JSON list of C-alpha atoms in Angstrom, two decimals:
[
{"chain": "S", "resi": 1, "resn": "UNK", "atom": "CA", "xyz": [-19.04, 13.61, 77.90]},
{"chain": "S", "resi": 2, "resn": "UNK", "atom": "CA", "xyz": [-17.99, 15.66, 74.87]},
{"chain": "S", "resi": 3, "resn": "UNK", "atom": "CA", "xyz": [-18.26, 15.63, 71.12]},
{"chain": "S", "resi": 4, "resn": "UNK", "atom": "CA", "xyz": [-15.56, 14.96, 68.54]},
{"chain": "S", "resi": 5, "resn": "UNK", "atom": "CA", "xyz": [-15.00, 18.73, 68.28]},
{"chain": "S", "resi": 6, "resn": "UNK", "atom": "CA", "xyz": [-14.26, 18.92, 72.02]},
{"chain": "S", "resi": 7, "resn": "UNK", "atom": "CA", "xyz": [-11.66, 16.14, 72.04]},
{"chain": "S", "resi": 8, "resn": "UNK", "atom": "CA", "xyz": [-8.21, 17.13, 70.89]},
{"chain": "S", "resi": 9, "resn": "UNK", "atom": "CA", "xyz": [-6.38, 14.83, 68.46]},
{"chain": "S", "resi": 10, "resn": "UNK", "atom": "CA", "xyz": [-2.58, 14.72, 68.62]},
{"chain": "S", "resi": 11, "resn": "UNK", "atom": "CA", "xyz": [-0.04, 12.92, 66.51]},
{"chain": "S", "resi": 12, "resn": "UNK", "atom": "CA", "xyz": [3.26, 12.58, 68.38]},
{"chain": "S", "resi": 13, "resn": "UNK", "atom": "CA", "xyz": [2.13, 15.50, 70.53]},
{"chain": "S", "resi": 14, "resn": "UNK", "atom": "CA", "xyz": [1.33, 17.75, 67.53]},
{"chain": "S", "resi": 15, "resn": "UNK", "atom": "CA", "xyz": [-2.17, 19.26, 67.51]},
{"chain": "S", "resi": 16, "resn": "UNK", "atom": "CA", "xyz": [-4.33, 18.22, 64.59]},
{"chain": "S", "resi": 17, "resn": "UNK", "atom": "CA", "xyz": [-7.46, 19.97, 63.45]},
{"chain": "S", "resi": 18, "resn": "UNK", "atom": "CA", "xyz": [-9.94, 19.62, 60.62]},
{"chain": "S", "resi": 19, "resn": "UNK", "atom": "CA", "xyz": [-11.38, 22.96, 59.54]},
{"chain": "S", "resi": 20, "resn": "UNK", "atom": "CA", "xyz": [-14.41, 21.28, 57.96]},
{"chain": "S", "resi": 21, "resn": "UNK", "atom": "CA", "xyz": [-15.55, 19.02, 60.80]},
{"chain": "S", "resi": 22, "resn": "UNK", "atom": "CA", "xyz": [-14.07, 17.12, 63.70]},
{"chain": "S", "resi": 23, "resn": "UNK", "atom": "CA", "xyz": [-15.59, 13.78, 62.75]},
{"chain": "S", "resi": 24, "resn": "UNK", "atom": "CA", "xyz": [-12.88, 13.29, 60.11]},
{"chain": "S", "resi": 25, "resn": "UNK", "atom": "CA", "xyz": [-10.02, 13.69, 62.61]},
{"chain": "S", "resi": 26, "resn": "UNK", "atom": "CA", "xyz": [-9.18, 9.97, 62.70]},
{"chain": "S", "resi": 27, "resn": "UNK", "atom": "CA", "xyz": [-8.67, 9.93, 58.92]},
{"chain": "S", "resi": 28, "resn": "UNK", "atom": "CA", "xyz": [-4.94, 9.61, 59.48]},
{"chain": "S", "resi": 29, "resn": "UNK", "atom": "CA", "xyz": [-2.78, 7.71, 56.98]},
{"chain": "S", "resi": 30, "resn": "UNK", "atom": "CA", "xyz": [-1.24, 5.35, 59.52]},
{"chain": "S", "resi": 31, "resn": "UNK", "atom": "CA", "xyz": [-0.86, 1.61, 59.14]},
{"chain": "S", "resi": 32, "resn": "UNK", "atom": "CA", "xyz": [-0.90, -0.57, 62.27]},
{"chain": "S", "resi": 33, "resn": "UNK", "atom": "CA", "xyz": [2.86, -1.02, 61.88]},
{"chain": "S", "resi": 34, "resn": "UNK", "atom": "CA", "xyz": [3.39, 2.75, 62.31]},
{"chain": "S", "resi": 35, "resn": "UNK", "atom": "CA", "xyz": [1.58, 3.05, 65.67]},
{"chain": "S", "resi": 36, "resn": "UNK", "atom": "CA", "xyz": [3.49, 2.36, 68.88]},
{"chain": "S", "resi": 37, "resn": "UNK", "atom": "CA", "xyz": [0.85, 3.43, 71.41]},
{"chain": "S", "resi": 38, "resn": "UNK", "atom": "CA", "xyz": [-2.36, 5.39, 71.86]},
{"chain": "S", "resi": 39, "resn": "UNK", "atom": "CA", "xyz": [-2.52, 7.70, 74.85]},
{"chain": "S", "resi": 40, "resn": "UNK", "atom": "CA", "xyz": [-5.97, 8.69, 76.11]},
{"chain": "S", "resi": 41, "resn": "UNK", "atom": "CA", "xyz": [-5.88, 11.76, 78.35]},
{"chain": "S", "resi": 42, "resn": "UNK", "atom": "CA", "xyz": [-9.15, 12.25, 80.18]},
{"chain": "S", "resi": 43, "resn": "UNK", "atom": "CA", "xyz": [-10.86, 15.51, 81.17]},
{"chain": "S", "resi": 44, "resn": "UNK", "atom": "CA", "xyz": [-8.84, 17.73, 83.53]},
{"chain": "S", "resi": 45, "resn": "UNK", "atom": "CA", "xyz": [-5.46, 16.21, 82.71]},
{"chain": "S", "resi": 46, "resn": "UNK", "atom": "CA", "xyz": [-5.85, 17.43, 79.12]},
{"chain": "S", "resi": 47, "resn": "UNK", "atom": "CA", "xyz": [-5.81, 21.12, 80.18]},
{"chain": "S", "resi": 48, "resn": "UNK", "atom": "CA", "xyz": [-2.10, 21.30, 79.36]},
{"chain": "S", "resi": 49, "resn": "UNK", "atom": "CA", "xyz": [-3.04, 21.08, 75.65]},
{"chain": "S", "resi": 50, "resn": "UNK", "atom": "CA", "xyz": [-5.32, 24.14, 75.68]},
{"chain": "S", "resi": 51, "resn": "UNK", "atom": "CA", "xyz": [-8.93, 24.99, 74.99]},
{"chain": "S", "resi": 52, "resn": "UNK", "atom": "CA", "xyz": [-9.44, 22.36, 72.26]},
{"chain": "S", "resi": 53, "resn": "UNK", "atom": "CA", "xyz": [-9.21, 19.57, 74.84]},
{"chain": "S", "resi": 54, "resn": "UNK", "atom": "CA", "xyz": [-12.43, 20.26, 76.76]},
{"chain": "S", "resi": 55, "resn": "UNK", "atom": "CA", "xyz": [-13.37, 16.61, 77.13]},
{"chain": "S", "resi": 56, "resn": "UNK", "atom": "CA", "xyz": [-9.91, 15.08, 76.77]},
{"chain": "S", "resi": 57, "resn": "UNK", "atom": "CA", "xyz": [-7.20, 14.34, 74.26]},
{"chain": "S", "resi": 58, "resn": "UNK", "atom": "CA", "xyz": [-6.01, 11.36, 72.22]},
{"chain": "S", "resi": 59, "resn": "UNK", "atom": "CA", "xyz": [-2.34, 11.20, 71.29]},
{"chain": "S", "resi": 60, "resn": "UNK", "atom": "CA", "xyz": [-1.23, 8.68, 68.65]},
{"chain": "S", "resi": 61, "resn": "UNK", "atom": "CA", "xyz": [2.47, 7.93, 69.08]},
{"chain": "S", "resi": 62, "resn": "UNK", "atom": "CA", "xyz": [4.25, 6.48, 66.07]},
{"chain": "S", "resi": 63, "resn": "UNK", "atom": "CA", "xyz": [7.15, 4.03, 66.17]},
{"chain": "S", "resi": 64, "resn": "UNK", "atom": "CA", "xyz": [10.69, 5.07, 65.52]},
{"chain": "S", "resi": 65, "resn": "UNK", "atom": "CA", "xyz": [12.25, 2.16, 63.63]},
{"chain": "S", "resi": 66, "resn": "UNK", "atom": "CA", "xyz": [15.00, 0.36, 65.53]},
{"chain": "S", "resi": 67, "resn": "UNK", "atom": "CA", "xyz": [15.79, -2.03, 62.68]},
{"chain": "S", "resi": 68, "resn": "UNK", "atom": "CA", "xyz": [15.33, -2.39, 58.94]},
{"chain": "S", "resi": 69, "resn": "UNK", "atom": "CA", "xyz": [12.18, -4.12, 57.75]},
{"chain": "S", "resi": 70, "resn": "UNK", "atom": "CA", "xyz": [9.84, -4.47, 54.81]},
{"chain": "S", "resi": 71, "resn": "UNK", "atom": "CA", "xyz": [6.20, -5.46, 55.09]},
{"chain": "S", "resi": 72, "resn": "UNK", "atom": "CA", "xyz": [3.31, -6.09, 52.74]},
{"chain": "S", "resi": 73, "resn": "UNK", "atom": "CA", "xyz": [-0.27, -7.08, 53.36]},
{"chain": "S", "resi": 74, "resn": "UNK", "atom": "CA", "xyz": [-3.42, -7.77, 51.40]},
{"chain": "S", "resi": 75, "resn": "UNK", "atom": "CA", "xyz": [-7.05, -8.69, 52.07]},
{"chain": "S", "resi": 76, "resn": "UNK", "atom": "CA", "xyz": [-10.19, -9.20, 50.04]},
{"chain": "S", "resi": 77, "resn": "UNK", "atom": "CA", "xyz": [-13.85, -9.99, 50.44]},
{"chain": "S", "resi": 78, "resn": "UNK", "atom": "CA", "xyz": [-17.39, -9.63, 49.17]},
{"chain": "S", "resi": 79, "resn": "UNK", "atom": "CA", "xyz": [-18.57, -6.62, 47.15]},
{"chain": "S", "resi": 80, "resn": "UNK", "atom": "CA", "xyz": [-15.19, -6.24, 45.42]},
{"chain": "S", "resi": 81, "resn": "UNK", "atom": "CA", "xyz": [-13.51, -5.48, 48.74]},
{"chain": "S", "resi": 82, "resn": "UNK", "atom": "CA", "xyz": [-9.73, -5.37, 48.63]},
{"chain": "S", "resi": 83, "resn": "UNK", "atom": "CA", "xyz": [-6.90, -3.78, 50.54]},
{"chain": "S", "resi": 84, "resn": "UNK", "atom": "CA", "xyz": [-3.17, -3.54, 49.98]},
{"chain": "S", "resi": 85, "resn": "UNK", "atom": "CA", "xyz": [-0.42, -2.09, 52.13]},
{"chain": "S", "resi": 86, "resn": "UNK", "atom": "CA", "xyz": [3.34, -1.89, 51.89]},
{"chain": "S", "resi": 87, "resn": "UNK", "atom": "CA", "xyz": [5.97, -0.23, 53.98]},
{"chain": "S", "resi": 88, "resn": "UNK", "atom": "CA", "xyz": [9.64, 0.00, 54.73]},
{"chain": "S", "resi": 89, "resn": "UNK", "atom": "CA", "xyz": [11.49, 0.95, 57.88]},
{"chain": "S", "resi": 90, "resn": "UNK", "atom": "CA", "xyz": [15.16, 1.81, 57.70]},
{"chain": "S", "resi": 91, "resn": "UNK", "atom": "CA", "xyz": [17.56, 2.44, 60.56]},
{"chain": "S", "resi": 92, "resn": "UNK", "atom": "CA", "xyz": [21.13, 3.58, 60.11]},
{"chain": "S", "resi": 93, "resn": "UNK", "atom": "CA", "xyz": [23.24, 4.80, 63.01]},
{"chain": "S", "resi": 94, "resn": "UNK", "atom": "CA", "xyz": [21.18, 7.55, 64.68]},
{"chain": "S", "resi": 95, "resn": "UNK", "atom": "CA", "xyz": [18.55, 8.00, 61.92]},
{"chain": "S", "resi": 96, "resn": "UNK", "atom": "CA", "xyz": [15.34, 6.02, 61.56]},
{"chain": "S", "resi": 97, "resn": "UNK", "atom": "CA", "xyz": [12.85, 6.35, 58.70]},
{"chain": "S", "resi": 98, "resn": "UNK", "atom": "CA", "xyz": [9.49, 4.76, 57.99]},
{"chain": "S", "resi": 99, "resn": "UNK", "atom": "CA", "xyz": [7.41, 5.08, 54.84]},
{"chain": "S", "resi": 100, "resn": "UNK", "atom": "CA", "xyz": [4.12, 3.29, 54.12]},
{"chain": "S", "resi": 101, "resn": "UNK", "atom": "CA", "xyz": [1.37, 3.23, 51.50]},
{"chain": "S", "resi": 102, "resn": "UNK", "atom": "CA", "xyz": [-2.04, 1.61, 51.69]},
{"chain": "S", "resi": 103, "resn": "UNK", "atom": "CA", "xyz": [-5.08, 1.40, 49.44]},
{"chain": "S", "resi": 104, "resn": "UNK", "atom": "CA", "xyz": [-8.50, -0.13, 50.03]},
{"chain": "S", "resi": 105, "resn": "UNK", "atom": "CA", "xyz": [-11.71, -0.16, 48.04]},
{"chain": "S", "resi": 106, "resn": "UNK", "atom": "CA", "xyz": [-15.17, -1.74, 47.86]},
{"chain": "S", "resi": 107, "resn": "UNK", "atom": "CA", "xyz": [-18.18, -1.45, 45.58]},
{"chain": "S", "resi": 108, "resn": "UNK", "atom": "CA", "xyz": [-20.41, -1.39, 48.69]},
{"chain": "S", "resi": 109, "resn": "UNK", "atom": "CA", "xyz": [-23.10, -3.73, 49.99]},
{"chain": "S", "resi": 110, "resn": "UNK", "atom": "CA", "xyz": [-25.85, -1.28, 48.96]},
{"chain": "S", "resi": 111, "resn": "UNK", "atom": "CA", "xyz": [-25.88, 1.46, 46.33]},
{"chain": "S", "resi": 112, "resn": "UNK", "atom": "CA", "xyz": [-23.83, 4.44, 47.51]},
{"chain": "S", "resi": 113, "resn": "UNK", "atom": "CA", "xyz": [-21.94, 2.56, 50.25]},
{"chain": "S", "resi": 114, "resn": "UNK", "atom": "CA", "xyz": [-18.80, 2.18, 48.13]},
{"chain": "S", "resi": 115, "resn": "UNK", "atom": "CA", "xyz": [-15.42, 3.58, 49.14]},
{"chain": "S", "resi": 116, "resn": "UNK", "atom": "CA", "xyz": [-11.92, 4.17, 47.79]},
{"chain": "S", "resi": 117, "resn": "UNK", "atom": "CA", "xyz": [-9.10, 5.10, 50.19]},
{"chain": "S", "resi": 118, "resn": "UNK", "atom": "CA", "xyz": [-5.41, 5.81, 49.50]},
{"chain": "S", "resi": 119, "resn": "UNK", "atom": "CA", "xyz": [-2.89, 6.70, 52.21]},
{"chain": "S", "resi": 120, "resn": "UNK", "atom": "CA", "xyz": [0.78, 7.69, 52.36]},
{"chain": "S", "resi": 121, "resn": "UNK", "atom": "CA", "xyz": [2.84, 8.20, 55.56]},
{"chain": "S", "resi": 122, "resn": "UNK", "atom": "CA", "xyz": [6.47, 9.20, 56.19]},
{"chain": "S", "resi": 123, "resn": "UNK", "atom": "CA", "xyz": [8.46, 9.68, 59.39]},
{"chain": "S", "resi": 124, "resn": "UNK", "atom": "CA", "xyz": [12.14, 10.37, 59.96]},
{"chain": "S", "resi": 125, "resn": "UNK", "atom": "CA", "xyz": [13.79, 10.62, 63.37]},
{"chain": "S", "resi": 126, "resn": "UNK", "atom": "CA", "xyz": [17.38, 11.60, 64.10]},
{"chain": "S", "resi": 127, "resn": "UNK", "atom": "CA", "xyz": [18.79, 11.19, 67.60]},
{"chain": "S", "resi": 128, "resn": "UNK", "atom": "CA", "xyz": [21.72, 13.33, 68.58]},
{"chain": "S", "resi": 129, "resn": "UNK", "atom": "CA", "xyz": [23.66, 13.66, 71.83]},
{"chain": "S", "resi": 130, "resn": "UNK", "atom": "CA", "xyz": [21.10, 15.83, 73.67]},
{"chain": "S", "resi": 131, "resn": "UNK", "atom": "CA", "xyz": [18.34, 16.30, 71.11]},
{"chain": "S", "resi": 132, "resn": "UNK", "atom": "CA", "xyz": [15.88, 14.50, 68.87]},
{"chain": "S", "resi": 133, "resn": "UNK", "atom": "CA", "xyz": [14.62, 15.76, 65.49]},
{"chain": "S", "resi": 134, "resn": "UNK", "atom": "CA", "xyz": [11.37, 14.26, 64.21]},
{"chain": "S", "resi": 135, "resn": "UNK", "atom": "CA", "xyz": [9.79, 14.89, 60.78]},
{"chain": "S", "resi": 136, "resn": "UNK", "atom": "CA", "xyz": [6.31, 13.50, 60.12]},
{"chain": "S", "resi": 137, "resn": "UNK", "atom": "CA", "xyz": [4.15, 13.83, 57.00]},
{"chain": "S", "resi": 138, "resn": "UNK", "atom": "CA", "xyz": [1.12, 12.13, 55.55]},
{"chain": "S", "resi": 139, "resn": "UNK", "atom": "CA", "xyz": [-1.66, 12.30, 52.99]},
{"chain": "S", "resi": 140, "resn": "UNK", "atom": "CA", "xyz": [-4.96, 10.49, 52.70]},
{"chain": "S", "resi": 141, "resn": "UNK", "atom": "CA", "xyz": [-7.49, 10.62, 49.87]},
{"chain": "S", "resi": 142, "resn": "UNK", "atom": "CA", "xyz": [-10.94, 9.22, 50.69]},
{"chain": "S", "resi": 143, "resn": "UNK", "atom": "CA", "xyz": [-14.01, 8.98, 48.49]},
{"chain": "S", "resi": 144, "resn": "UNK", "atom": "CA", "xyz": [-17.08, 7.22, 49.81]},
{"chain": "S", "resi": 145, "resn": "UNK", "atom": "CA", "xyz": [-20.81, 6.91, 49.55]},
{"chain": "S", "resi": 146, "resn": "UNK", "atom": "CA", "xyz": [-22.48, 8.57, 52.51]},
{"chain": "S", "resi": 147, "resn": "UNK", "atom": "CA", "xyz": [-25.85, 6.92, 51.98]},
{"chain": "S", "resi": 148, "resn": "UNK", "atom": "CA", "xyz": [-28.24, 8.73, 54.31]},
{"chain": "S", "resi": 149, "resn": "UNK", "atom": "CA", "xyz": [-25.49, 9.92, 56.69]},
{"chain": "S", "resi": 150, "resn": "UNK", "atom": "CA", "xyz": [-26.29, 13.64, 56.53]},
{"chain": "S", "resi": 151, "resn": "UNK", "atom": "CA", "xyz": [-29.85, 13.64, 55.18]},
{"chain": "S", "resi": 152, "resn": "UNK", "atom": "CA", "xyz": [-32.38, 11.02, 54.12]},
{"chain": "S", "resi": 153, "resn": "UNK", "atom": "CA", "xyz": [-31.08, 11.21, 50.52]},
{"chain": "S", "resi": 154, "resn": "UNK", "atom": "CA", "xyz": [-29.53, 7.83, 49.58]},
{"chain": "S", "resi": 155, "resn": "UNK", "atom": "CA", "xyz": [-27.23, 9.35, 46.91]},
{"chain": "S", "resi": 156, "resn": "UNK", "atom": "CA", "xyz": [-24.87, 11.45, 49.02]},
{"chain": "S", "resi": 157, "resn": "UNK", "atom": "CA", "xyz": [-21.18, 11.15, 48.21]},
{"chain": "S", "resi": 158, "resn": "UNK", "atom": "CA", "xyz": [-18.15, 12.60, 49.95]},
{"chain": "S", "resi": 159, "resn": "UNK", "atom": "CA", "xyz": [-14.55, 13.16, 48.90]},
{"chain": "S", "resi": 160, "resn": "UNK", "atom": "CA", "xyz": [-11.93, 14.21, 51.44]},
{"chain": "S", "resi": 161, "resn": "UNK", "atom": "CA", "xyz": [-8.21, 14.83, 51.11]},
{"chain": "S", "resi": 162, "resn": "UNK", "atom": "CA", "xyz": [-6.15, 15.43, 54.24]},
{"chain": "S", "resi": 163, "resn": "UNK", "atom": "CA", "xyz": [-2.45, 16.29, 54.34]},
{"chain": "S", "resi": 164, "resn": "UNK", "atom": "CA", "xyz": [-0.20, 17.18, 57.24]},
{"chain": "S", "resi": 165, "resn": "UNK", "atom": "CA", "xyz": [3.47, 17.75, 57.93]},
{"chain": "S", "resi": 166, "resn": "UNK", "atom": "CA", "xyz": [5.33, 18.60, 61.09]},
{"chain": "S", "resi": 167, "resn": "UNK", "atom": "CA", "xyz": [8.83, 19.09, 62.42]},
{"chain": "S", "resi": 168, "resn": "UNK", "atom": "CA", "xyz": [9.61, 18.65, 66.11]},
{"chain": "S", "resi": 169, "resn": "UNK", "atom": "CA", "xyz": [12.93, 19.32, 67.78]},
{"chain": "S", "resi": 170, "resn": "UNK", "atom": "CA", "xyz": [13.40, 18.29, 71.40]},
{"chain": "S", "resi": 171, "resn": "UNK", "atom": "CA", "xyz": [16.46, 19.42, 73.30]},
{"chain": "S", "resi": 172, "resn": "UNK", "atom": "CA", "xyz": [17.41, 18.05, 76.74]},
{"chain": "S", "resi": 173, "resn": "UNK", "atom": "CA", "xyz": [19.56, 20.02, 79.14]},
{"chain": "S", "resi": 174, "resn": "UNK", "atom": "CA", "xyz": [20.00, 18.64, 82.64]},
{"chain": "S", "resi": 175, "resn": "UNK", "atom": "CA", "xyz": [16.44, 18.24, 84.01]},
{"chain": "S", "resi": 176, "resn": "UNK", "atom": "CA", "xyz": [14.84, 20.49, 81.38]},
{"chain": "S", "resi": 177, "resn": "UNK", "atom": "CA", "xyz": [13.39, 19.51, 78.05]}
]
């Protein structure tokens, strides 16, 4: 029942906003390996997040690595389509870290439908006796043909860079957090 500007986007409970326009809010530099779950909070239940959650909220929860791993992936297709991704998750004692990079590109199926996307993501989590410290950061650089998206002009082009960083510290004491 609401628009993209009326739905709050959260990453691990941190509010995200795009000062230009809300329709770029999902331009997050996350690979599938980084996402643990997606929480959809509908209408009235989202009131705890404030005024930006008029029609609900979406919270992307990232994984805290429990073991060491490396991953790589690649794909390709028509119109010079290709994609590459690589990441590493490291876990040592009470500290987990995850870093990933991905890049995808295509020349487009029509003039001005090309795209070029680069993404970098980092997360570190340290668990202590009664607290958890979480550091999250990311950057995405997107250039793409917006053929007729905003106006009937077939030669629109858009370039967007989005960066974010956040530190969360959760302390538990008895029943309080």
